[in-house]
Amino acid sequence: MITKRHFKWMLAIALTLAGLTFSATAQAAEVGSLNQYTAETPLIISHRGSPLQFPEHSFAGYNDAIQNGSKFIEQDVILAKDNHLVVSHDNNLKKNTGHNISVTNSTYSEIRKAPLSNGETIHTLGSIFNRYQQSTNYVVETKKTAKGGYLLE
């Protein structure tokens, strides 16, 4: 469960990234000045796509979020055993695929055999970038490995 403190921390990072993304990528989804966003017209950042209607981190979920006004799509990234950057919130894929697979202890070829509930494979960060390119902005959150290390950084 996300605590209020955790949410404020994530929002602060997302807004910081929003400023960096806007200044660095003129062709990405138009963000504009952060001052233009208010409670009535918020800046929409989709967390894991649209996870209430579609599997987390699925193309279907990201597509829905973007179609509904999201300017940013968020990816949780875990380093697989063969150094692929796997997009998954949890190291264990049981919740999203029904298969008891640890990302950090598996190769991507093993991981992709466990589809999401809509039939999509678990995606890599590269496949997300290839699909959406500069049509949106990205919020990438790195996750620690099963052993507690932060090898991605």
PDB file of C-alpha atoms in Angstrom:
ATOM      1  CA  MET A   1       0.000   0.000   0.000  1.00  0.00           C
ATOM      2  CA  ILE A   2       1.279   3.448  -0.872  1.00  0.00           C
ATOM      3  CA  THR A   3       1.513   5.753   2.104  1.00  0.00           C
ATOM      4  CA  LYS A   4       0.883   9.482   1.889  1.00  0.00           C
ATOM      5  CA  ARG A   5       4.612  10.098   2.392  1.00  0.00           C
ATOM      6  CA  HIS A   6       5.517   7.632  -0.385  1.00  0.00           C
ATOM      7  CA  PHE A   7       2.988   9.269  -2.731  1.00  0.00           C
ATOM      8  CA  LYS A   8       4.405  12.748  -2.079  1.00  0.00           C
ATOM      9  CA  TRP A   9       7.925  11.439  -2.765  1.00  0.00           C
ATOM     10  CA  MET A  10       6.827   9.801  -6.041  1.00  0.00           C
ATOM     11  CA  LEU A  11       4.945  12.929  -7.112  1.00  0.00           C
ATOM     12  CA  ALA A  12       7.967  15.122  -6.386  1.00  0.00           C
ATOM     13  CA  ILE A  13      10.182  12.886  -8.531  1.00  0.00           C
ATOM     14  CA  ALA A  14       7.593  12.745 -11.305  1.00  0.00           C
ATOM     15  CA  LEU A  15       7.270  16.532 -11.388  1.00  0.00           C
ATOM     16  CA  THR A  16      11.034  16.907 -11.417  1.00  0.00           C
ATOM     17  CA  LEU A  17      11.222  14.478 -14.320  1.00  0.00           C
ATOM     18  CA  ALA A  18       8.435  16.387 -16.044  1.00  0.00           C
ATOM     19  CA  GLY A  19      10.549  19.523 -16.050  1.00  0.00           C
ATOM     20  CA  LEU A  20      13.599  17.649 -17.312  1.00  0.00           C
ATOM     21  CA  THR A  21      11.633  15.812 -19.983  1.00  0.00           C
ATOM     22  CA  PHE A  22       9.967  18.964 -21.246  1.00  0.00           C
ATOM     23  CA  SER A  23      13.235  20.840 -21.618  1.00  0.00           C
ATOM     24  CA  ALA A  24      15.052  17.860 -23.166  1.00  0.00           C
ATOM     25  CA  THR A  25      12.539  16.538 -25.689  1.00  0.00           C
ATOM     26  CA  ALA A  26      10.706  19.065 -27.803  1.00  0.00           C
ATOM     27  CA  GLN A  27       8.954  16.334 -29.827  1.00  0.00           C
ATOM     28  CA  ALA A  28       7.540  14.391 -26.881  1.00  0.00           C
ATOM     29  CA  ALA A  29       3.909  14.781 -25.819  1.00  0.00           C
ATOM     30  CA  GLU A  30       3.404  18.475 -25.135  1.00  0.00           C
ATOM     31  CA  VAL A  31       3.674  19.137 -21.414  1.00  0.00           C
ATOM     32  CA  GLY A  32       3.855  22.925 -21.335  1.00  0.00           C
ATOM     33  CA  SER A  33       4.655  24.936 -18.263  1.00  0.00           C
ATOM     34  CA  LEU A  34       4.007  23.175 -14.979  1.00  0.00           C
ATOM     35  CA  ASN A  35       2.361  26.404 -13.806  1.00  0.00           C
ATOM     36  CA  GLN A  36      -0.580  25.807 -16.158  1.00  0.00           C
ATOM     37  CA  TYR A  37      -1.730  22.705 -14.277  1.00  0.00           C
ATOM     38  CA  THR A  38      -4.233  23.127 -11.456  1.00  0.00           C
ATOM     39  CA  ALA A  39      -6.713  21.021  -9.509  1.00  0.00           C
ATOM     40  CA  GLU A  40      -9.219  21.726 -12.289  1.00  0.00           C
ATOM     41  CA  THR A  41      -6.749  20.934 -15.118  1.00  0.00           C
ATOM     42  CA  PRO A  42      -4.189  18.483 -13.676  1.00  0.00           C
ATOM     43  CA  LEU A  43      -1.064  17.101 -15.310  1.00  0.00           C
ATOM     44  CA  ILE A  44      -1.875  13.412 -15.767  1.00  0.00           C
ATOM     45  CA  ILE A  45       0.830  10.839 -15.088  1.00  0.00           C
ATOM     46  CA  SER A  46      -0.301   7.239 -15.516  1.00  0.00           C
ATOM     47  CA  HIS A  47       1.090   4.887 -12.898  1.00  0.00           C
ATOM     48  CA  ARG A  48       1.639   1.455 -14.509  1.00  0.00           C
ATOM     49  CA  GLY A  49      -0.670   2.467 -17.395  1.00  0.00           C
ATOM     50  CA  SER A  50      -4.352   1.940 -16.535  1.00  0.00           C
ATOM     51  CA  PRO A  51      -3.998  -0.913 -14.038  1.00  0.00           C
ATOM     52  CA  LEU A  52      -7.631  -0.925 -12.931  1.00  0.00           C
ATOM     53  CA  GLN A  53      -8.839  -1.814 -16.436  1.00  0.00           C
ATOM     54  CA  PHE A  54      -5.814  -3.520 -18.011  1.00  0.00           C
ATOM     55  CA  PRO A  55      -2.797  -5.504 -16.808  1.00  0.00           C
ATOM     56  CA  GLU A  56      -0.065  -3.374 -15.235  1.00  0.00           C
ATOM     57  CA  HIS A  57       2.547  -2.112 -17.705  1.00  0.00           C
ATOM     58  CA  SER A  58       0.686  -3.491 -20.719  1.00  0.00           C
ATOM     59  CA  PHE A  59       0.470  -1.750 -24.088  1.00  0.00           C
ATOM     60  CA  ALA A  60      -3.318  -1.860 -23.678  1.00  0.00           C
ATOM     61  CA  GLY A  61      -3.028  -0.017 -20.361  1.00  0.00           C
ATOM     62  CA  TYR A  62      -0.588   2.563 -21.697  1.00  0.00           C
ATOM     63  CA  ASN A  63      -2.743   3.112 -24.802  1.00  0.00           C
ATOM     64  CA  ASP A  64      -5.803   3.705 -22.627  1.00  0.00           C
ATOM     65  CA  ALA A  65      -3.934   6.121 -20.365  1.00  0.00           C
ATOM     66  CA  ILE A  66      -2.595   8.131 -23.313  1.00  0.00           C
ATOM     67  CA  GLN A  67      -6.007   8.206 -25.026  1.00  0.00           C
ATOM     68  CA  ASN A  68      -7.482   9.541 -21.795  1.00  0.00           C
ATOM     69  CA  GLY A  69      -5.034  12.439 -21.520  1.00  0.00           C
ATOM     70  CA  SER A  70      -1.965  11.078 -19.768  1.00  0.00           C
ATOM     71  CA  LYS A  71       1.165  13.035 -20.673  1.00  0.00           C
ATOM     72  CA  PHE A  72       3.483  10.557 -18.915  1.00  0.00           C
ATOM     73  CA  ILE A  73       3.577   6.767 -18.685  1.00  0.00           C
ATOM     74  CA  GLU A  74       5.448   5.188 -15.786  1.00  0.00           C
ATOM     75  CA  GLN A  75       7.584   2.062 -15.939  1.00  0.00           C
ATOM     76  CA  ASP A  76       8.955   0.055 -13.031  1.00  0.00           C
ATOM     77  CA  VAL A  77      12.164  -1.603 -14.229  1.00  0.00           C
ATOM     78  CA  ILE A  78      13.849  -4.715 -12.834  1.00  0.00           C
ATOM     79  CA  LEU A  79      17.123  -6.171 -14.102  1.00  0.00           C
ATOM     80  CA  ALA A  80      16.683  -9.777 -15.296  1.00  0.00           C
ATOM     81  CA  LYS A  81      19.356 -12.444 -14.878  1.00  0.00           C
ATOM     82  CA  ASP A  82      20.525 -11.867 -18.477  1.00  0.00           C
ATOM     83  CA  ASN A  83      20.607  -8.061 -18.017  1.00  0.00           C
ATOM     84  CA  HIS A  84      17.362  -7.296 -19.871  1.00  0.00           C
ATOM     85  CA  LEU A  85      15.476  -4.320 -18.417  1.00  0.00           C
ATOM     86  CA  VAL A  86      12.129  -5.908 -17.599  1.00  0.00           C
ATOM     87  CA  VAL A  87       9.094  -3.694 -16.957  1.00  0.00           C
ATOM     88  CA  SER A  88       7.320  -5.037 -13.877  1.00  0.00           C
ATOM     89  CA  HIS A  89       6.383  -3.538 -10.536  1.00  0.00           C
ATOM     90  CA  ASP A  90       7.055  -6.754  -8.650  1.00  0.00           C
ATOM     91  CA  ASN A  91      10.072  -9.026  -8.874  1.00  0.00           C
ATOM     92  CA  ASN A  92       7.748 -12.036  -8.659  1.00  0.00           C
ATOM     93  CA  LEU A  93       5.329 -12.253 -11.607  1.00  0.00           C
ATOM     94  CA  LYS A  94       2.655 -14.356  -9.872  1.00  0.00           C
ATOM     95  CA  LYS A  95       0.262 -11.427  -9.299  1.00  0.00           C
ATOM     96  CA  ASN A  96       0.206 -10.357 -12.959  1.00  0.00           C
ATOM     97  CA  THR A  97       0.760 -13.642 -14.799  1.00  0.00           C
ATOM     98  CA  GLY A  98      -0.204 -16.428 -12.394  1.00  0.00           C
ATOM     99  CA  HIS A  99       3.326 -17.853 -12.762  1.00  0.00           C
ATOM    100  CA  ASN A 100       5.725 -17.963  -9.808  1.00  0.00           C
ATOM    101  CA  ILE A 101       8.706 -16.447 -11.650  1.00  0.00           C
ATOM    102  CA  SER A 102      11.363 -14.182 -10.152  1.00  0.00           C
ATOM    103  CA  VAL A 103      12.546 -11.561 -12.669  1.00  0.00           C
ATOM    104  CA  THR A 104      16.017 -11.225 -11.166  1.00  0.00           C
ATOM    105  CA  ASN A 105      16.562 -14.995 -11.184  1.00  0.00           C
ATOM    106  CA  SER A 106      15.253 -15.571 -14.728  1.00  0.00           C
ATOM    107  CA  THR A 107      16.264 -14.770 -18.281  1.00  0.00           C
ATOM    108  CA  TYR A 108      13.971 -12.686 -20.450  1.00  0.00           C
ATOM    109  CA  SER A 109      13.253 -15.698 -22.667  1.00  0.00           C
ATOM    110  CA  GLU A 110      11.928 -17.482 -19.543  1.00  0.00           C
ATOM    111  CA  ILE A 111       9.965 -14.409 -18.425  1.00  0.00           C
ATOM    112  CA  ARG A 112       8.253 -13.839 -21.753  1.00  0.00           C
ATOM    113  CA  LYS A 113       6.722 -17.344 -21.571  1.00  0.00           C
ATOM    114  CA  ALA A 114       4.429 -16.078 -18.775  1.00  0.00           C
ATOM    115  CA  PRO A 115       1.888 -13.789 -20.475  1.00  0.00           C
ATOM    116  CA  LEU A 116      -0.176 -11.084 -18.838  1.00  0.00           C
ATOM    117  CA  SER A 117      -3.914 -11.758 -18.461  1.00  0.00           C
ATOM    118  CA  ASN A 118      -4.618 -10.069 -21.824  1.00  0.00           C
ATOM    119  CA  GLY A 119      -2.073 -12.256 -23.640  1.00  0.00           C
ATOM    120  CA  GLU A 120       0.685  -9.646 -23.936  1.00  0.00           C
ATOM    121  CA  THR A 121       4.185 -10.650 -22.938  1.00  0.00           C
ATOM    122  CA  ILE A 122       5.977  -8.912 -20.108  1.00  0.00           C
ATOM    123  CA  HIS A 123       7.690  -6.002 -21.854  1.00  0.00           C
ATOM    124  CA  THR A 124      11.245  -4.720 -21.752  1.00  0.00           C
ATOM    125  CA  LEU A 125      11.966  -1.025 -21.367  1.00  0.00           C
ATOM    126  CA  GLY A 126      13.306  -1.064 -24.928  1.00  0.00           C
ATOM    127  CA  SER A 127      10.035  -2.439 -26.289  1.00  0.00           C
ATOM    128  CA  ILE A 128       8.115   0.349 -24.526  1.00  0.00           C
ATOM    129  CA  PHE A 129      10.455   2.981 -25.998  1.00  0.00           C
ATOM    130  CA  ASN A 130      10.220   1.378 -29.456  1.00  0.00           C
ATOM    131  CA  ARG A 131       6.426   1.345 -29.335  1.00  0.00           C
ATOM    132  CA  TYR A 132       5.783   4.891 -28.099  1.00  0.00           C
ATOM    133  CA  GLN A 133       9.014   6.617 -29.139  1.00  0.00           C
ATOM    134  CA  GLN A 134       8.504  10.381 -28.705  1.00  0.00           C
ATOM    135  CA  SER A 135       4.698  10.306 -28.648  1.00  0.00           C
ATOM    136  CA  THR A 136       4.670  10.445 -24.835  1.00  0.00           C
ATOM    137  CA  ASN A 137       6.921  11.170 -21.874  1.00  0.00           C
ATOM    138  CA  TYR A 138       8.368   8.526 -19.563  1.00  0.00           C
ATOM    139  CA  VAL A 139       8.782   8.148 -15.819  1.00  0.00           C
ATOM    140  CA  VAL A 140      11.195   5.258 -15.205  1.00  0.00           C
ATOM    141  CA  GLU A 141      11.465   3.846 -11.693  1.00  0.00           C
ATOM    142  CA  THR A 142      14.263   1.384 -11.030  1.00  0.00           C
ATOM    143  CA  LYS A 143      13.620  -1.469  -8.614  1.00  0.00           C
ATOM    144  CA  LYS A 144      16.071  -3.308  -6.407  1.00  0.00           C
ATOM    145  CA  THR A 145      17.106  -6.864  -7.132  1.00  0.00           C
ATOM    146  CA  ALA A 146      15.901  -9.869  -5.151  1.00  0.00           C
ATOM    147  CA  LYS A 147      19.108  -9.711  -3.103  1.00  0.00           C
ATOM    148  CA  GLY A 148      18.397  -6.108  -2.140  1.00  0.00           C
ATOM    149  CA  GLY A 149      20.988  -4.521  -4.376  1.00  0.00           C
ATOM    150  CA  TYR A 150      20.492  -1.620  -6.726  1.00  0.00           C
ATOM    151  CA  LEU A 151      22.360  -2.909  -9.765  1.00  0.00           C
ATOM    152  CA  LEU A 152      20.513  -0.715 -12.260  1.00  0.00           C
ATOM    153  CA  GLU A 153      22.005   2.476 -10.878  1.00  0.00           C
TER     154      GLU A 153
END
